[in-house]
Backbone as numpy.savetxt, mean C-alpha at the origin, in Angstrom:
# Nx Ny Nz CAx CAy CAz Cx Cy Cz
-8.76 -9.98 -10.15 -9.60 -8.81 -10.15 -8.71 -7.57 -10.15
-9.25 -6.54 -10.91 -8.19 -5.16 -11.42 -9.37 -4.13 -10.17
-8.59 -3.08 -9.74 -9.70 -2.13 -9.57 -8.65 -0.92 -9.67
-9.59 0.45 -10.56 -8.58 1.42 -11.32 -9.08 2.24 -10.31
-8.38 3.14 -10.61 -8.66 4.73 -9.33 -10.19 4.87 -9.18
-10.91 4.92 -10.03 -12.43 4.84 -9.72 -12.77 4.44 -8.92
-12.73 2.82 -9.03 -12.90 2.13 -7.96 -12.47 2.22 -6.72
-11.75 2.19 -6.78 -10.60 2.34 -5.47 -11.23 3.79 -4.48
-11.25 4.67 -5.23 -12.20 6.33 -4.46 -13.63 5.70 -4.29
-14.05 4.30 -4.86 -15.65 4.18 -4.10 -15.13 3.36 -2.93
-14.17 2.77 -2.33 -14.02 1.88 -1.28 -13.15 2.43 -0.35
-12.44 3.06 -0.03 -11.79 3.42 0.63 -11.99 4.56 1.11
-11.68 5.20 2.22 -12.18 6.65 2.62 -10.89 7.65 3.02
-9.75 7.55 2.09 -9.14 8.12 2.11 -8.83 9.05 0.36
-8.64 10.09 0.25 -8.30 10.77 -0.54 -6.91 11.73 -0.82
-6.43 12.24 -2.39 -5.15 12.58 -2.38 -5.32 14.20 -1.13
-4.29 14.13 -0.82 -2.84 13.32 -0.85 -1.86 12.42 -0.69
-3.25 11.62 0.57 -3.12 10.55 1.61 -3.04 9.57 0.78
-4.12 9.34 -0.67 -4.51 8.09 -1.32 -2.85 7.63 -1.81
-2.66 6.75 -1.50 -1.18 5.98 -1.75 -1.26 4.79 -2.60
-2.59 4.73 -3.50 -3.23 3.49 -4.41 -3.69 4.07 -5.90
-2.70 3.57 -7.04 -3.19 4.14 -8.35 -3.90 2.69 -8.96
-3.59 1.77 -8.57 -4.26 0.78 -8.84 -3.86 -0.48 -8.45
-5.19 -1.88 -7.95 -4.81 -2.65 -7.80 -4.77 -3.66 -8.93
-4.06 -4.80 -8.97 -3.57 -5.33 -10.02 -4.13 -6.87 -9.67
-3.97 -7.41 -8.57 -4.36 -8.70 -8.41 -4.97 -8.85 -7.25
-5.59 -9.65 -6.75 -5.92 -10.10 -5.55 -6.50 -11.65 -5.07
-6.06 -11.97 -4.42 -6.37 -13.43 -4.06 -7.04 -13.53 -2.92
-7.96 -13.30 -2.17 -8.80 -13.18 -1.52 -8.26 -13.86 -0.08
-8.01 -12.90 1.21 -7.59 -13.55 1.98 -6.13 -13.76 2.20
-5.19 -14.16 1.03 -4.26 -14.35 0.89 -3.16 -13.59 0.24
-3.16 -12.61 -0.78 -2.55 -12.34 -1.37 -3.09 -11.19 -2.38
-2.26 -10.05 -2.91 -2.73 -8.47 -3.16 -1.55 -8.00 -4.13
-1.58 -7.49 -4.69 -0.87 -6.77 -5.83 -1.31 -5.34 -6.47
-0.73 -4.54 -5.86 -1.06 -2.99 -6.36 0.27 -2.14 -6.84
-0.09 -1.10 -7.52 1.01 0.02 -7.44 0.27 1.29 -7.12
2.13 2.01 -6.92 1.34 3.70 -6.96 2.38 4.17 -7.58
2.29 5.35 -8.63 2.95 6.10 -9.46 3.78 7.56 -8.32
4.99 7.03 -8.45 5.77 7.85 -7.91 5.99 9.49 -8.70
5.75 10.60 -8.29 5.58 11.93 -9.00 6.12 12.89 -8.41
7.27 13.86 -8.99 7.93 14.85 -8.13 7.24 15.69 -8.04
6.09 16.03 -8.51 5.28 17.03 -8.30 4.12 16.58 -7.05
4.32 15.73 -6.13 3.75 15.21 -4.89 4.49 16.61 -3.44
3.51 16.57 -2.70 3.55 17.55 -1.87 5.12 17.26 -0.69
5.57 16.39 -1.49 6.88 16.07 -0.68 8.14 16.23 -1.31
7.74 16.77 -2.91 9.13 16.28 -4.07 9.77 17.66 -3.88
9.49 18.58 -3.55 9.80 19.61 -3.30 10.98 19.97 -2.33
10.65 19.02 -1.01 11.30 19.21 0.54 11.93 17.93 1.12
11.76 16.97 0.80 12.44 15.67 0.49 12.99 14.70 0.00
13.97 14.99 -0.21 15.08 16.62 0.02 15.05 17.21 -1.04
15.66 18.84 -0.69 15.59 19.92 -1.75 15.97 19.70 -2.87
17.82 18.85 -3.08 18.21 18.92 -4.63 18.20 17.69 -5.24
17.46 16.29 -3.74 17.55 15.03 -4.71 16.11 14.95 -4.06
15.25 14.75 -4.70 13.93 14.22 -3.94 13.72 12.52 -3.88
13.87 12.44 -2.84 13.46 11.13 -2.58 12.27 10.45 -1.76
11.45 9.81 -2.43 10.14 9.09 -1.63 10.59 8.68 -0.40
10.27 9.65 0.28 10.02 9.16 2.09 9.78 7.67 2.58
10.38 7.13 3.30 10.20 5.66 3.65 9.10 5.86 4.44
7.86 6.49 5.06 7.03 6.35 5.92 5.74 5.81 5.04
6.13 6.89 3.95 4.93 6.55 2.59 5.57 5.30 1.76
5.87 5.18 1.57 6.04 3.63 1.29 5.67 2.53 2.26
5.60 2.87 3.63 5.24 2.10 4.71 3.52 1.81 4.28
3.43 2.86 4.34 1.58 4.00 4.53 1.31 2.97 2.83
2.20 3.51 1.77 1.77 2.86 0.74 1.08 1.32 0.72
2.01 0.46 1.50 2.04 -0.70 1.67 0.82 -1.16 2.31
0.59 -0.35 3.19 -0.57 -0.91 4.25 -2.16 -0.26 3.51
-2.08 0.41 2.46 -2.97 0.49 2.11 -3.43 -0.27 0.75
-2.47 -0.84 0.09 -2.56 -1.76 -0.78 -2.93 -2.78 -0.24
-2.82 -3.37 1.12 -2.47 -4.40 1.47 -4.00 -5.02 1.97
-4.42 -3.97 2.42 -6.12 -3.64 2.87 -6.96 -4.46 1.84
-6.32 -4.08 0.73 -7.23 -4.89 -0.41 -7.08 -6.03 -0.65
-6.17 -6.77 -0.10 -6.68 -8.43 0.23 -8.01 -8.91 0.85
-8.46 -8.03 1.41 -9.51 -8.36 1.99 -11.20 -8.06 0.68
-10.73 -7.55 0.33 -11.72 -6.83 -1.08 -12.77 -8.24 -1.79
-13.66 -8.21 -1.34 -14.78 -9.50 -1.90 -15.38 -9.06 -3.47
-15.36 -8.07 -3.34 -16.39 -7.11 -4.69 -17.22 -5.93 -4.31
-17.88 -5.81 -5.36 -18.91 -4.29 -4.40 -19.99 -4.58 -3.10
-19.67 -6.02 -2.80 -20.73 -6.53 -1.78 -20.13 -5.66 -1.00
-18.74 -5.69 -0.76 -17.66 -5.26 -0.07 -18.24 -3.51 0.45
-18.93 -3.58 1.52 -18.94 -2.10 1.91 -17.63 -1.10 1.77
-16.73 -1.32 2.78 -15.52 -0.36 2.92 -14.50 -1.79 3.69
-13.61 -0.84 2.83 -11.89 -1.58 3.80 -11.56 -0.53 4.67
-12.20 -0.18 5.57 -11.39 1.19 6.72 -10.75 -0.26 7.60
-9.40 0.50 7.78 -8.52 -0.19 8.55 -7.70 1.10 9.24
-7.04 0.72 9.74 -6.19 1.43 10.52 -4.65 0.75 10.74
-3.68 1.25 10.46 -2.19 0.96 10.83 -2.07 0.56 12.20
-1.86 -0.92 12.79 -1.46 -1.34 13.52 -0.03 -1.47 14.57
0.71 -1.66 13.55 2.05 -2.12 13.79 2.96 -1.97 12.69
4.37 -1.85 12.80 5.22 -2.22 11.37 6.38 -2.98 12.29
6.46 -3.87 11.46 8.11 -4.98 12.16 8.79 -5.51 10.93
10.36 -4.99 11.46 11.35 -5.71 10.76 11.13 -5.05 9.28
10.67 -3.50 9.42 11.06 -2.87 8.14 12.66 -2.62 7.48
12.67 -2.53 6.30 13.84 -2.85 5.96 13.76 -1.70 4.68
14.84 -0.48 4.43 14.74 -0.02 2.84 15.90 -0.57 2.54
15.94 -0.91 1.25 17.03 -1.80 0.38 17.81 -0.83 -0.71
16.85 0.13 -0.88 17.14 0.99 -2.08 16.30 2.50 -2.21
16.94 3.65 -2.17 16.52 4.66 -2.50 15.13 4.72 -3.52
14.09 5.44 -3.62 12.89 5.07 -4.29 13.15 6.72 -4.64
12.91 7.24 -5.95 13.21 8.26 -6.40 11.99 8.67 -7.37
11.70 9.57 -7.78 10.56 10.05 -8.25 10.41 9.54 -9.91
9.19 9.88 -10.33 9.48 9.31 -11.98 9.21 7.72 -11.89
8.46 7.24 -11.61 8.88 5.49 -11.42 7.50 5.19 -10.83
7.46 3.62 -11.08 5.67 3.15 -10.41 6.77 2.00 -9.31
6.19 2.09 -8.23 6.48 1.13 -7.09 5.05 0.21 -6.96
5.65 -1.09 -7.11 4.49 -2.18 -7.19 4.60 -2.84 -5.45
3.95 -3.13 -4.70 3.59 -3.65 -3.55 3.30 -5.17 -3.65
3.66 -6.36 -3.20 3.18 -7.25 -3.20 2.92 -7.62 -1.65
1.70 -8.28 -1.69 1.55 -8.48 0.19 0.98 -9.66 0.46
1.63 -10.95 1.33 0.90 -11.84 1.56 0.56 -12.15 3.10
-0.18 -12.59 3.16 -1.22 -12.99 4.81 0.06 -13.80 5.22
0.19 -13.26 7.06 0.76 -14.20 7.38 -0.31 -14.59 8.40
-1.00 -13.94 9.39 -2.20 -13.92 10.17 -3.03 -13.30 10.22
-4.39 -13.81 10.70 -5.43 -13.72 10.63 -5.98 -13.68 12.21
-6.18 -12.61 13.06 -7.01 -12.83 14.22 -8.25 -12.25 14.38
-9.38 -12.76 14.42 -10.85 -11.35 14.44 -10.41 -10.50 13.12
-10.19 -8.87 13.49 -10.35 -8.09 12.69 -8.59 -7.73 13.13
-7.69 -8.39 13.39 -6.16 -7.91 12.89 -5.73 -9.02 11.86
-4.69 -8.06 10.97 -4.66 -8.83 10.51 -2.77 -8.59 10.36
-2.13 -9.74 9.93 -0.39 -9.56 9.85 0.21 -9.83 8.10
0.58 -8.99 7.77 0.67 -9.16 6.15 2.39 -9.17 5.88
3.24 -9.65 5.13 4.59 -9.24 4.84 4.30 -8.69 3.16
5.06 -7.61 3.51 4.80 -6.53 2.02 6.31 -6.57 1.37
6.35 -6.52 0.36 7.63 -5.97 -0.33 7.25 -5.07 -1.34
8.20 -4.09 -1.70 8.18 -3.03 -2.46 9.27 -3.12 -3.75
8.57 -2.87 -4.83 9.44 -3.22 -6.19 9.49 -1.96 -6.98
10.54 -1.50 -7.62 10.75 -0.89 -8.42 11.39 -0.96 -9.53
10.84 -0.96 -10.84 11.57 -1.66 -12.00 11.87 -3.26 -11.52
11.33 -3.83 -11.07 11.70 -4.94 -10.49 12.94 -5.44 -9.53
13.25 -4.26 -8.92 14.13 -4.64 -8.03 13.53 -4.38 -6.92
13.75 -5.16 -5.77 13.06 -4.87 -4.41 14.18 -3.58 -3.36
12.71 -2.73 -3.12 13.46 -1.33 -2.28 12.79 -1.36 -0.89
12.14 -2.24 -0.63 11.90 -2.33 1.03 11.10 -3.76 1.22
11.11 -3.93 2.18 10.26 -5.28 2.83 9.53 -4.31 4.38
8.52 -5.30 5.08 7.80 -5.19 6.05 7.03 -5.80 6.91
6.80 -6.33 7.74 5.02 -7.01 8.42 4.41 -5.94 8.87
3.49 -5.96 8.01 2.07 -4.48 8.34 0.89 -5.47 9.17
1.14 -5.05 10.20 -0.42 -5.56 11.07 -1.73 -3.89 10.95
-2.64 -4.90 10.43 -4.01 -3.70 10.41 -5.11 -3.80 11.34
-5.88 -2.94 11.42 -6.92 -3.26 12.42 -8.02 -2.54 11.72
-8.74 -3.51 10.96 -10.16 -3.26 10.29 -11.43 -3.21 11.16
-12.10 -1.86 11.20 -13.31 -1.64 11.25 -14.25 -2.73 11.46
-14.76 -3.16 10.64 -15.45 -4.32 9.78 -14.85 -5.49 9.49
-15.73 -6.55 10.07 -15.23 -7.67 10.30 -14.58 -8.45 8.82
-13.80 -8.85 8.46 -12.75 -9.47 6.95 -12.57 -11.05 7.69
């Protein structure tokens, strides 16, 4: 299942600047998620981080991750909302500078499942090289 920015602004209740999702790409229900987001120096950060090299902030790539990651849980439009909330981050890791101009793809798979937390390990790709890893624990609203 694909869902393009459209979609994505009917399910989620976050908007730019915050929205950290240009599209999802796969999803395996429960298990497994595939999104990107289009990296742009003209983002409210390319400016000041830092002045003469701008580089994508590792927090948003964190933030990126955990909101791609939300959409593992995504059934279809039965699917009211994915509101979650950032839990936890462990054993983050950046591997590689993430620089503007470029799409960073997210891959995220389930490691646990409790009630409404949930424990995901994310990695972050660029051009196909990996520029961070993570375990994003979430805490959804609504029972997944």
């Amino acid at each position: 299942m694909r869902l393009n920015q459209k979609d994505i602004l009917e399910i989620v209740p976050i908007r730019k600047p915050m929205l950290c999702v240009d599209e999802i790409c796969e999803i395996d229900y429960g298990n497994y998620v595939e999104g990107y987001r289009n990296i742009n120096k003209d983002e409210y950060w390319g400016n000041c981080h830092f002045v003469n090299q701008a580089i994508f902030p590792g927090t948003l790539i964190i933030e990126t991750m955990a909101q791609i990651s939300a959409f593992m849980f995504y059934k279809g439009k039965d699917t009211k909302t994915l509101e979650s909330y950032l839990g936890r981050v462990d054993k983050a890791k950046f591997l590689k500078v993430v620089t503007p101009d470029c799409r960073m793809y997210i891959k995220a798979h389930l490691l646990t499942k409790v009630n409404n937390l949930t424990k995901m390990h994310c990695s972050a790709y660029v051009n196909n090289e990996k520029v961070a890893t993570a375990e994003i624990t979430l805490f959804f609203l609504n029972a997944v």
